Coordinates of C-alpha atoms and ligand atoms in Angstrom, one line a residue:
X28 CA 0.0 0.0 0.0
X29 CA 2.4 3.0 1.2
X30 CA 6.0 3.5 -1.0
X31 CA 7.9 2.5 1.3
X32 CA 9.5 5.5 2.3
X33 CA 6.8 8.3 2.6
X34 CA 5.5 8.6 6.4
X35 CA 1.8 8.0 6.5
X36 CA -1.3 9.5 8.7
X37 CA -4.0 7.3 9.6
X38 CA -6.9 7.8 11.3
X39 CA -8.9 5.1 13.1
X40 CA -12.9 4.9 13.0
X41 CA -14.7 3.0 15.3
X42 CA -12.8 2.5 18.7
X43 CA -14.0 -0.7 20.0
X44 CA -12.7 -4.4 20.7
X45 CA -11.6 -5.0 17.5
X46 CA -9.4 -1.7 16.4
X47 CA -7.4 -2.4 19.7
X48 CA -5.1 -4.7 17.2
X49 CA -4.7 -1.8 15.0
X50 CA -4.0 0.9 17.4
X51 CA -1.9 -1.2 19.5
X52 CA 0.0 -2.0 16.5
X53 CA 0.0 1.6 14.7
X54 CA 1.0 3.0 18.0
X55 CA 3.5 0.4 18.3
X56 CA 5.6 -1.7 16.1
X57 CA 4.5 0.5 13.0
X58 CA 5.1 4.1 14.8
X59 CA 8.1 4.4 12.6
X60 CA 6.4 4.6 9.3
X61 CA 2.7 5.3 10.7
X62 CA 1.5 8.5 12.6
X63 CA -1.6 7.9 14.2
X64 CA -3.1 11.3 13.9
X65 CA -7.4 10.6 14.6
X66 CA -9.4 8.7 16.1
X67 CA -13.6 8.8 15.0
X68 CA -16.4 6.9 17.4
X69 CA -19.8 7.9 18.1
X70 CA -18.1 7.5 21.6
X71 CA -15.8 9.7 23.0
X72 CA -15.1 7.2 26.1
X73 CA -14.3 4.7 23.8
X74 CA -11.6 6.6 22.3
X75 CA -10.6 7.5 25.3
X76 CA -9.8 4.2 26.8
X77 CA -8.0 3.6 23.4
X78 CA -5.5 6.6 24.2
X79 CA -5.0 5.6 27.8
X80 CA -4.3 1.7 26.1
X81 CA -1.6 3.0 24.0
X82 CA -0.5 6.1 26.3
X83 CA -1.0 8.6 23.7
X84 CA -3.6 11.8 23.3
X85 CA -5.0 11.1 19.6
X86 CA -7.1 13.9 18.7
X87 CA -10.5 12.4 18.9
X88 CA -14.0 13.1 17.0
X89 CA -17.2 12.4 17.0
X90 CA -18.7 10.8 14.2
X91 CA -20.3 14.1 12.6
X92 CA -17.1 15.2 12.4
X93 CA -15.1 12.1 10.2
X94 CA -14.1 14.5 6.8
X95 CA -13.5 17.6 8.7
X96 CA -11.0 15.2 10.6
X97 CA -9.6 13.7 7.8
X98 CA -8.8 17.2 6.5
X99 CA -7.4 18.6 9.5
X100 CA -5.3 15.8 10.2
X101 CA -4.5 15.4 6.5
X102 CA -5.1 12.1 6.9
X103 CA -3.6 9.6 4.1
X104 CA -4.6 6.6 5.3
X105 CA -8.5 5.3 7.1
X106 CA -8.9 2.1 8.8
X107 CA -12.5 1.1 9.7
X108 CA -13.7 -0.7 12.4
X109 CA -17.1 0.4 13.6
X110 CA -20.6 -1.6 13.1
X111 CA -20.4 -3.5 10.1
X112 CA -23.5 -1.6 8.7
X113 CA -21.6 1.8 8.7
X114 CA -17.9 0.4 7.3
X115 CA -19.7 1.6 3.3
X116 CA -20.4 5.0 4.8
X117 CA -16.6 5.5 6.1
X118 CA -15.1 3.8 3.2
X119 CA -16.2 6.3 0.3
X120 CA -16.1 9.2 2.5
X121 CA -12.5 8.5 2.9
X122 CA -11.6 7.2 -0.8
X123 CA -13.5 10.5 -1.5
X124 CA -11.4 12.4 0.2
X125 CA -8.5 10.8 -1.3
X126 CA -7.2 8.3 1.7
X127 CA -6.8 4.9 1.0
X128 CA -8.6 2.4 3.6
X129 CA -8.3 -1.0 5.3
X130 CA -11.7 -1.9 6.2
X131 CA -12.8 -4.9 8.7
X132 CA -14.9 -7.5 7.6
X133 CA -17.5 -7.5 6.0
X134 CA -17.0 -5.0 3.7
X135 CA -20.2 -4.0 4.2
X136 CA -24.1 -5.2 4.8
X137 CA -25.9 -5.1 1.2
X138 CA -25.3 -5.4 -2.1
X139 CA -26.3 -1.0 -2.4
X140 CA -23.5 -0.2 -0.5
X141 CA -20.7 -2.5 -1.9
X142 CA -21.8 -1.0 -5.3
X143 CA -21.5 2.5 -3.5
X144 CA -18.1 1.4 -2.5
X145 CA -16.8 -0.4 -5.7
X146 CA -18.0 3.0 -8.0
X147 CA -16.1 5.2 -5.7
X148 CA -12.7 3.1 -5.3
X149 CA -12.8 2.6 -9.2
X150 CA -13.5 6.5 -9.4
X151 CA -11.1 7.7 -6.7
X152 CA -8.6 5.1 -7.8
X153 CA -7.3 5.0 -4.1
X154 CA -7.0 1.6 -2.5
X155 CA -9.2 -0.4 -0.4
X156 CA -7.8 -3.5 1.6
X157 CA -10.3 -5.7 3.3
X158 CA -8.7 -7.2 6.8
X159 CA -8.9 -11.0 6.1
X160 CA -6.6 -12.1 8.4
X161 CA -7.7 -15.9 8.0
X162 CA -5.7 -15.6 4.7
X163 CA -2.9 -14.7 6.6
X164 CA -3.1 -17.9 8.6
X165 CA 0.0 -20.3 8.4
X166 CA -2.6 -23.5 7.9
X167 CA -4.9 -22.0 5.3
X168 CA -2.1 -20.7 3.1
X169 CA -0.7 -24.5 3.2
X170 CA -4.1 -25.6 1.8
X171 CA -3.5 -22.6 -0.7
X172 CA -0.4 -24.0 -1.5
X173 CA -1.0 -27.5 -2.2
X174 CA -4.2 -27.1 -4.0
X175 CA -2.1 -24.6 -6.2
X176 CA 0.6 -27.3 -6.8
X177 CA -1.8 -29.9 -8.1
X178 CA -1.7 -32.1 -5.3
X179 CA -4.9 -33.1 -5.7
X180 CA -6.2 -32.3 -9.1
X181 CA -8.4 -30.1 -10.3
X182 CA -11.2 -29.2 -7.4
X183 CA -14.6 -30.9 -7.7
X184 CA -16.7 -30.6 -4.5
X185 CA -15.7 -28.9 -0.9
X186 CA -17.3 -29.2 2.4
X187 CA -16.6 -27.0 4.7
X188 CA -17.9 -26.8 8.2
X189 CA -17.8 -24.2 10.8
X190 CA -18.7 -24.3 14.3
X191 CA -19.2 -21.5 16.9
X192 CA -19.0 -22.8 20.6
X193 CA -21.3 -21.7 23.4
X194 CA -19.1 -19.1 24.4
X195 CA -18.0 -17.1 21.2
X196 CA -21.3 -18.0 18.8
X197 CA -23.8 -17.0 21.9
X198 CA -21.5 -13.8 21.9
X199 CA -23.2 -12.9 18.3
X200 CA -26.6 -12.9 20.0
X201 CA -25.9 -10.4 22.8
X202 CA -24.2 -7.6 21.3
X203 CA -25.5 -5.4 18.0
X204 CA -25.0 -8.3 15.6
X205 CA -28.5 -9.6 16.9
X206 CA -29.9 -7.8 14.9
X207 CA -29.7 -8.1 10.6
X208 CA -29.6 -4.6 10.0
X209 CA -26.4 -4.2 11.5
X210 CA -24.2 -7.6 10.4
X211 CA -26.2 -9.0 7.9
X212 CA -26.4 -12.0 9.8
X213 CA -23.5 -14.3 10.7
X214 CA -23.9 -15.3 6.6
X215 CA -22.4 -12.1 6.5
X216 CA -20.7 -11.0 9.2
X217 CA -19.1 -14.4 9.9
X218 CA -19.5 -16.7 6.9
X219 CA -17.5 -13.7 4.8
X220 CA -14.6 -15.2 6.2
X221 CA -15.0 -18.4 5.0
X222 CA -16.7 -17.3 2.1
X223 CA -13.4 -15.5 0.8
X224 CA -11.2 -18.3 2.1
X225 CA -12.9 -20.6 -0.4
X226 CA -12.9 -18.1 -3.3
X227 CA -9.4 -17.5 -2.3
X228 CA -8.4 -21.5 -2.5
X229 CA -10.5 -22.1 -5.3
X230 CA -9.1 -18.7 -7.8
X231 CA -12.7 -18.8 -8.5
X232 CA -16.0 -16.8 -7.6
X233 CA -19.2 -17.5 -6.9
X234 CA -22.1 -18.0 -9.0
X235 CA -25.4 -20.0 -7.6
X236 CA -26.3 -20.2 -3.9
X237 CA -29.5 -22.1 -2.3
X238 CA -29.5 -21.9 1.0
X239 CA -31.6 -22.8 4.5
X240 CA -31.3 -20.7 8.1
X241 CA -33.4 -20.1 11.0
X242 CA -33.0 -19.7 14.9
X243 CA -32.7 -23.1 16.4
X244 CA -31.3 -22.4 19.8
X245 CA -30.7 -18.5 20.6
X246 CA -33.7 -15.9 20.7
X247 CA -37.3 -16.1 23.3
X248 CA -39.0 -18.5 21.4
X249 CA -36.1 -21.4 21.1
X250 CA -34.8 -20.5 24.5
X251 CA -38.7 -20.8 26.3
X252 CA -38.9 -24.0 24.4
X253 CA -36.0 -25.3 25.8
X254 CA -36.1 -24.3 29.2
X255 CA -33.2 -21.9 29.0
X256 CA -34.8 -18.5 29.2
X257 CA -34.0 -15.8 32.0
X258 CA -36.2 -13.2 32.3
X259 CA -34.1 -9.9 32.0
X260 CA -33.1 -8.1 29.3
X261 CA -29.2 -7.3 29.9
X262 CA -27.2 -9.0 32.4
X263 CA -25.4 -6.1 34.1
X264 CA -27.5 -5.5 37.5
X265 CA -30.1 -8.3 36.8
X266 CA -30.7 -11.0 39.6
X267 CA -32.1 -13.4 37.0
X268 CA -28.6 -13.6 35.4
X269 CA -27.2 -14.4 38.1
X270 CA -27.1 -18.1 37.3
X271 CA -27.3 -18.0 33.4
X272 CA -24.3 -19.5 31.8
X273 CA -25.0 -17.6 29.0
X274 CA -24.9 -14.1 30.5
X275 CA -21.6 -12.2 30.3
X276 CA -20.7 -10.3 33.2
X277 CA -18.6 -7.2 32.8
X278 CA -18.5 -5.7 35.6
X279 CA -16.1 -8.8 36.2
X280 CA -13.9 -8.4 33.1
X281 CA -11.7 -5.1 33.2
X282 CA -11.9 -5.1 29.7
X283 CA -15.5 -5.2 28.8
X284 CA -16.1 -2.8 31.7
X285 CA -13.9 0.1 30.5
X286 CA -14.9 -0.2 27.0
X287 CA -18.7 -0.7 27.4
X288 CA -19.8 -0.6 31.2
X289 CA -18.2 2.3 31.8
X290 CA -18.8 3.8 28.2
X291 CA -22.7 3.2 28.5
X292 CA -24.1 6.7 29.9
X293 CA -22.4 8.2 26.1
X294 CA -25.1 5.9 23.6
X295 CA -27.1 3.7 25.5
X296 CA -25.3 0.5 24.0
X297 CA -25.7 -2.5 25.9
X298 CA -23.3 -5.4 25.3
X299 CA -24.7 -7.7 27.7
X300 CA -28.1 -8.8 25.8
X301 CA -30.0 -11.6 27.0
X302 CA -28.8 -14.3 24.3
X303 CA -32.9 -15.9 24.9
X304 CA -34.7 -12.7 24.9
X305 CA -36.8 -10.6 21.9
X306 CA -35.4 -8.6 19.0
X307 CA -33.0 -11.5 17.7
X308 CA -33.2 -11.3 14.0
X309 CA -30.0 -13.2 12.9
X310 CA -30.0 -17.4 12.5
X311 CA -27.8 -19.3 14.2
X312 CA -28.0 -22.8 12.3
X313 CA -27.2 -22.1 8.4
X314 CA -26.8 -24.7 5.5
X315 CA -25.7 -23.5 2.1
X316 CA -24.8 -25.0 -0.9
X317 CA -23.3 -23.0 -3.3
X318 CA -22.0 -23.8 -7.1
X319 CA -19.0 -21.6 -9.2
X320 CA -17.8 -20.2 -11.9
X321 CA -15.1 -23.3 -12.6
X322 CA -18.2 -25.4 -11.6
X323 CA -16.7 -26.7 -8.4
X324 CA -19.2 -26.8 -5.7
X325 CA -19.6 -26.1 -2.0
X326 CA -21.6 -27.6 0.5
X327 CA -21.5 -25.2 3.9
X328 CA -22.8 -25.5 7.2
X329 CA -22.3 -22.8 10.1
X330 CA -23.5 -23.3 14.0
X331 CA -23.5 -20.7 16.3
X332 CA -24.1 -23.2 19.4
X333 CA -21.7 -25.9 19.1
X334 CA -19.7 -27.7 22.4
X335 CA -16.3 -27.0 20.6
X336 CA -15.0 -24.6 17.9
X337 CA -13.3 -24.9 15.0
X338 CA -13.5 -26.4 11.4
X339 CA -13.4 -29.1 8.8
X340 CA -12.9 -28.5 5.6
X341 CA -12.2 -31.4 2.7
X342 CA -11.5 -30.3 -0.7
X343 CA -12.5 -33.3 -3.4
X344 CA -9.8 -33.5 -6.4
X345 CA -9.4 -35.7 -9.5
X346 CA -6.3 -36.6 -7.8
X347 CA -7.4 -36.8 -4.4
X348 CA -8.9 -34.9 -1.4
X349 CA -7.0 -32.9 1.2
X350 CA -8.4 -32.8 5.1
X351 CA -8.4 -29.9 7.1
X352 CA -9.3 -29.8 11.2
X353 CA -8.6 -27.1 13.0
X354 CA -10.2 -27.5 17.0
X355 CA -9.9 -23.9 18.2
X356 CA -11.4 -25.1 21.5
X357 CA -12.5 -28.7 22.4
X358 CA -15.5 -27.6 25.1
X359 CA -16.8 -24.8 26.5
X360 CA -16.6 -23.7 30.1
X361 CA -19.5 -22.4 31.8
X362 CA -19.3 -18.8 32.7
X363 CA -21.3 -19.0 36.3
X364 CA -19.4 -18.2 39.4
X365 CA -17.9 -20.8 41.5
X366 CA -18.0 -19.8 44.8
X367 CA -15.0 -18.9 46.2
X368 CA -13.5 -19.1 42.3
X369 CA -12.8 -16.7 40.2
X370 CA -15.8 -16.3 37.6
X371 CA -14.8 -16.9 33.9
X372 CA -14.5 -13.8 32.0
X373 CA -14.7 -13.3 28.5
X374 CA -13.2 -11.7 25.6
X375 CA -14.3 -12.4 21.9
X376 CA -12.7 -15.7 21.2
X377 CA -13.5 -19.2 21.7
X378 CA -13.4 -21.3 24.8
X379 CA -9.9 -21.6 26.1
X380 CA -8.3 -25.6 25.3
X381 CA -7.1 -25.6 21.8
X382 CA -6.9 -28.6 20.6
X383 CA -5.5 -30.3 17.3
X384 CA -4.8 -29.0 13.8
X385 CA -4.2 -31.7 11.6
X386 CA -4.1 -31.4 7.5
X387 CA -4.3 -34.6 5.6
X388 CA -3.1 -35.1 2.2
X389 CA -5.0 -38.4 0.5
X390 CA -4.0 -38.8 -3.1
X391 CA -5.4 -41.7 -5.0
X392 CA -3.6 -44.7 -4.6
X393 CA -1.1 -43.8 -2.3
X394 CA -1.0 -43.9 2.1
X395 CA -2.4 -40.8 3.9
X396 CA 0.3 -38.6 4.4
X397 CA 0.1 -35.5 7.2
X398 CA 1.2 -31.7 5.8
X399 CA 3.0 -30.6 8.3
X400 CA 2.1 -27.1 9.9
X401 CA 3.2 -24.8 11.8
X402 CA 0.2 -23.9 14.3
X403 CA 0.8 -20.6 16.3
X404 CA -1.1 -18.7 18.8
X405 CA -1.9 -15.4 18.8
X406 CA -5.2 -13.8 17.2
X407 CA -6.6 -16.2 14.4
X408 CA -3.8 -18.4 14.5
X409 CA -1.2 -16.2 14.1
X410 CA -2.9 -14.5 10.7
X411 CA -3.5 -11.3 12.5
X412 CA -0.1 -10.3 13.0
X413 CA 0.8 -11.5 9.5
X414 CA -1.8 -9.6 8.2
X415 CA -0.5 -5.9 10.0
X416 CA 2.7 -6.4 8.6
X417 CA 1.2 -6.9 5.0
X418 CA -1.1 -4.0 5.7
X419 CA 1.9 -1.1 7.7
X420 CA 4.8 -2.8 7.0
X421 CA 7.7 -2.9 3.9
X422 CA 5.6 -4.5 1.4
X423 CA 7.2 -7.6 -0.3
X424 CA 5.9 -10.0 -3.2
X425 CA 3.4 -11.9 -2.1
X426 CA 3.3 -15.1 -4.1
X427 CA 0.1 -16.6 -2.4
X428 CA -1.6 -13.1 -3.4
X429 CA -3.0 -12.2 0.4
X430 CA -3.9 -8.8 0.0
X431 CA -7.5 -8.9 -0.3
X432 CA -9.3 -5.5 -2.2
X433 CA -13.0 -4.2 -2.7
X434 CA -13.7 -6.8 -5.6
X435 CA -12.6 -9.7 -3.0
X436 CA -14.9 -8.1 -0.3
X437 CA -18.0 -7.6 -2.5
X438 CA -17.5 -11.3 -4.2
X439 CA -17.0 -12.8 -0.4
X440 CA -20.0 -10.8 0.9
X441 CA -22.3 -11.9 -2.6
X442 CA -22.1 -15.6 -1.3
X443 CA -23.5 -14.7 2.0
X444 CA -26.6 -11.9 0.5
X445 CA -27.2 -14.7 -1.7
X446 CA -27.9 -17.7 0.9
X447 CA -29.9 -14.3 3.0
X448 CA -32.1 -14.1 -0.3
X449 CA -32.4 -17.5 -0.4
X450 CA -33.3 -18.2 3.4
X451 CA -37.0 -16.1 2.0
X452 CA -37.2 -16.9 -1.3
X453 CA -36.9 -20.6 -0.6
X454 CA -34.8 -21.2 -4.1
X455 CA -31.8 -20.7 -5.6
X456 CA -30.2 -17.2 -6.3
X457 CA -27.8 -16.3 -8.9
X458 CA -25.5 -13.4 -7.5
X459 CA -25.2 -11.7 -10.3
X460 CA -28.8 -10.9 -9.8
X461 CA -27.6 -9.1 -6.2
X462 CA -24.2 -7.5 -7.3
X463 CA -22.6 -8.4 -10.6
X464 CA -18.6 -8.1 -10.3
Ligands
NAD19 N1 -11.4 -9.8 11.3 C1 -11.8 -10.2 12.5 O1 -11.4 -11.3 12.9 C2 -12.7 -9.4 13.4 C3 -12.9 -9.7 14.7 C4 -13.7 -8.9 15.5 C5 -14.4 -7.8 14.8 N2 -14.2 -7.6 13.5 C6 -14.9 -6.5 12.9 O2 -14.5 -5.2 13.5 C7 -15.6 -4.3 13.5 C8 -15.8 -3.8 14.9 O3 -16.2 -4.9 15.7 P1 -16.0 -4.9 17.3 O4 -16.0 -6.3 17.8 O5 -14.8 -4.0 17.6 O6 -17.3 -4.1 17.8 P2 -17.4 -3.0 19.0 O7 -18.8 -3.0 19.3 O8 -16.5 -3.4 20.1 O9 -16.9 -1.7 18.3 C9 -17.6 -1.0 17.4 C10 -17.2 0.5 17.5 O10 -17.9 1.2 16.5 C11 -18.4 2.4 17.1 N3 -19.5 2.9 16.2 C12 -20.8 2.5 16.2 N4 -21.5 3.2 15.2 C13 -20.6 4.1 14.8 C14 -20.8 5.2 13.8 N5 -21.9 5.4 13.1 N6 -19.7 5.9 13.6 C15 -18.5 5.7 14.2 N7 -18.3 4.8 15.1 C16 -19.4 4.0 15.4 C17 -18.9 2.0 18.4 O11 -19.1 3.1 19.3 C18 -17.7 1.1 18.8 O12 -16.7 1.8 19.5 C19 -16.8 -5.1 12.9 O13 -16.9 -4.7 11.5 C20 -16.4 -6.5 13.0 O14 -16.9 -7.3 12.0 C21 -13.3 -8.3 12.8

């Protein structure tokens, strides 16, 4: 992105959870080619705990005020990390302005704005890089590089499975991605992921989806049916929490209480949502089939209230089929206090006993053979800190091509609009009748 000796100045929008990893990083290993010059949030408490976090004073503004801040920071360079349904609002106000951006995933929510944010990239000519730091991860660019050496053949079929333990999927159902309007549903806020990781593997795009969803196990009426509703609407103060595993508790968490307990009286926003109560409008149990442009097709499940997390993925070549298991956690703890214990806290990521990662190479007519990979901690297995160096840091090749732009963001996002469609429809939907690039 940056020559690679011009200084830049970059301005953060949207000051929660997430852009901790950037400004941690911008204010850190990247200060020396990176001034951090704003920081945007409808909350100013938010941005304030960020400036404490990295002991700094970034001028901070409210969102009214994003261009005037870009021009009196002379800002270069916008990264985005606010509520998924105003990334397309941030994105072309900056490439209007003539920054280039990095914006989270998903690019966006609907098929309007990613046509709102491919006209003004192509019109601006600045760049856009959407964060998909699972491309970054050490495992999937293995499976990139021994589908792309033929190990297997030319790609028939994939299945790919996703799950989302008690702990991080019930996470989806008390904060703002609840609600459609704001993610798009974990087909889009979550699946994008996957859904690029696939168009990614495959050099291909996406063409047909059909697809099934509901709400199986979050939201009142699954969680009266099954005995699990509490009645209160956030946790925070409520006696009926009390012995919900599912209710977060941040007045115990540091964390969650300086950037939202404490940041409550600025917007109202409360992160603590009864995971069985109204207004859930999301699924949480999704089954998608979807067929490409090389005709290779994908069969795709995603639960949100699984007892471990993690993946499986199998690729099905004329040559073979390649196995991928990743167990990001094998069970889930419950979150309830044990007296005279410290309660379990919670961040944004999976239950805490990783467990195996194990790639299988079977090629017709020969033994199994393991791929050896190198698993790694860190945020997405080690991807996120690949990814900031790609992003801030002296840019090399890249032979596995891991820089991911608007087109990869709207063709990831198409997939999961698509299956959305085809969740009320009832039949298939070709994407090109949502968003044709
Ligand atoms: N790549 C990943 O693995 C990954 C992981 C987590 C989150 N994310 C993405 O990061 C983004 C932020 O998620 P988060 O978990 O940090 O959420 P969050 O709720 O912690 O933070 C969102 C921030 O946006 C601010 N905001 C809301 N509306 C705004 C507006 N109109 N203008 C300016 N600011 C506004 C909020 O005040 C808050 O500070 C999302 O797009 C999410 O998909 C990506």
């Amino acid at each position: 992105m940056p020559s690679d000796t011009a200084r830049r100045r970059c301005a953060v929008v949207g000051l929660g959870a997430r852009a901790r990893m950037f400004t941690t990083a911008l204010a850190g290993p990247y200060a020396d080619r990176i001034d951090l010059v704003g920081f945007c949030d409808v909350n100013p408490h938010r941005m304030a705990v960020h400036n404490e976090w990295i002991g700094a004073s970034v001028p901070a503004y409210g969102a009214e005020d994003f261009t005037e801040m870009l021009r009196r920071e002379r800002v270069d360079l916008v990264v985005v990390c606010t509520v998924d349904r105003t990334h397309d609002h941030y994105i072309v106000e900056a490439l209007e302005a003539g920054c280039d951006v990095v914006t989270e995933k998903p690019m966006t929510t609907d098929a309007d704005r990613a046509m709102r944010i491919l006209d003004a990239q192509r019109r601006t000519g600045r760049q856009v890089r959407v964060a998909f730091n699972y491309r970054y991860n050490p495992v999937h660019a293995a499976v990139r590089e021994t589908l792309a050496a033929g190990e297997i053949g030319e790609i028939g079929s994939v299945h790919f499975e996703w799950l989302l333990d008690l702990r991080h999927g019930a996470d989806y159902f008390r904060r703002w991605h609840r609600e459609k309007a704001n993610s798009g549903g974990l087909m889009v806020h979550k699946a994008t992921h996957h859904f690029d990781l696939v168009n990614w593997w495959l050099g291909t795009e996406p063409e047909t989806v059909y697809a099934h969803g509901g709400l199986f196990f979050y939201g009142d009426e699954a969680g009266t049916r099954r005995g699990l509703a509490r009645d209160y609407a956030r946790a925070h103060g409520s006696p009926a929490a009390a012995d919900d595993p599912f209710a977060v508790r941040m007045a115990d968490s540091p964390l969650l209480s300086a950037l939202y307990l404490d940041a409550e009286a600025a917007d109202g926003y409360h992160r603590d949502q009864n995971v069985f109560g109204p207004g859930v409008t999301i699924e949480d149990d999704m089954a998608v089939l979807v067929r490409y442009a090389t005709g290779s097709t994908l069969t795709y499940h995603l639960t949100a209230y699984a007892p471990w997390e993690g993946y499986r993925i199998a690729f099905n070549g004329s040559e073979g089929r390649l196995e991928l298991l990743v167990e990001e956690s094998t069970w889930t703890r419950p979150r309830v206090r044990v007296p005279g214990g410290s309660a379990v806290l919670h961040g944004e990521s999976a239950g805490d006993t990783a467990g195996r990662t194990e790639l299988m190479l079977r090629r017709f007519w020969e033994p199994p053979r393991e791929l050896k990979v190198r698993t790694e901690d860190g945020g997405h297995g080690g991807g996120d800190v690949r990814m900031l160096e790609d992003l801030f840091g002296v840019s090399v090749a890249d032979p596995l091509g891991r820089a991911a732009d608007a087109v990869d963001g709207a063709r990831s996002l198409v997939t999961g609009l698509a299956a959305n469609r085809s969740f009320e429809s009832g039949g298939p939907v070709r994407t090109r009748d949502l968003l044709d690039v």
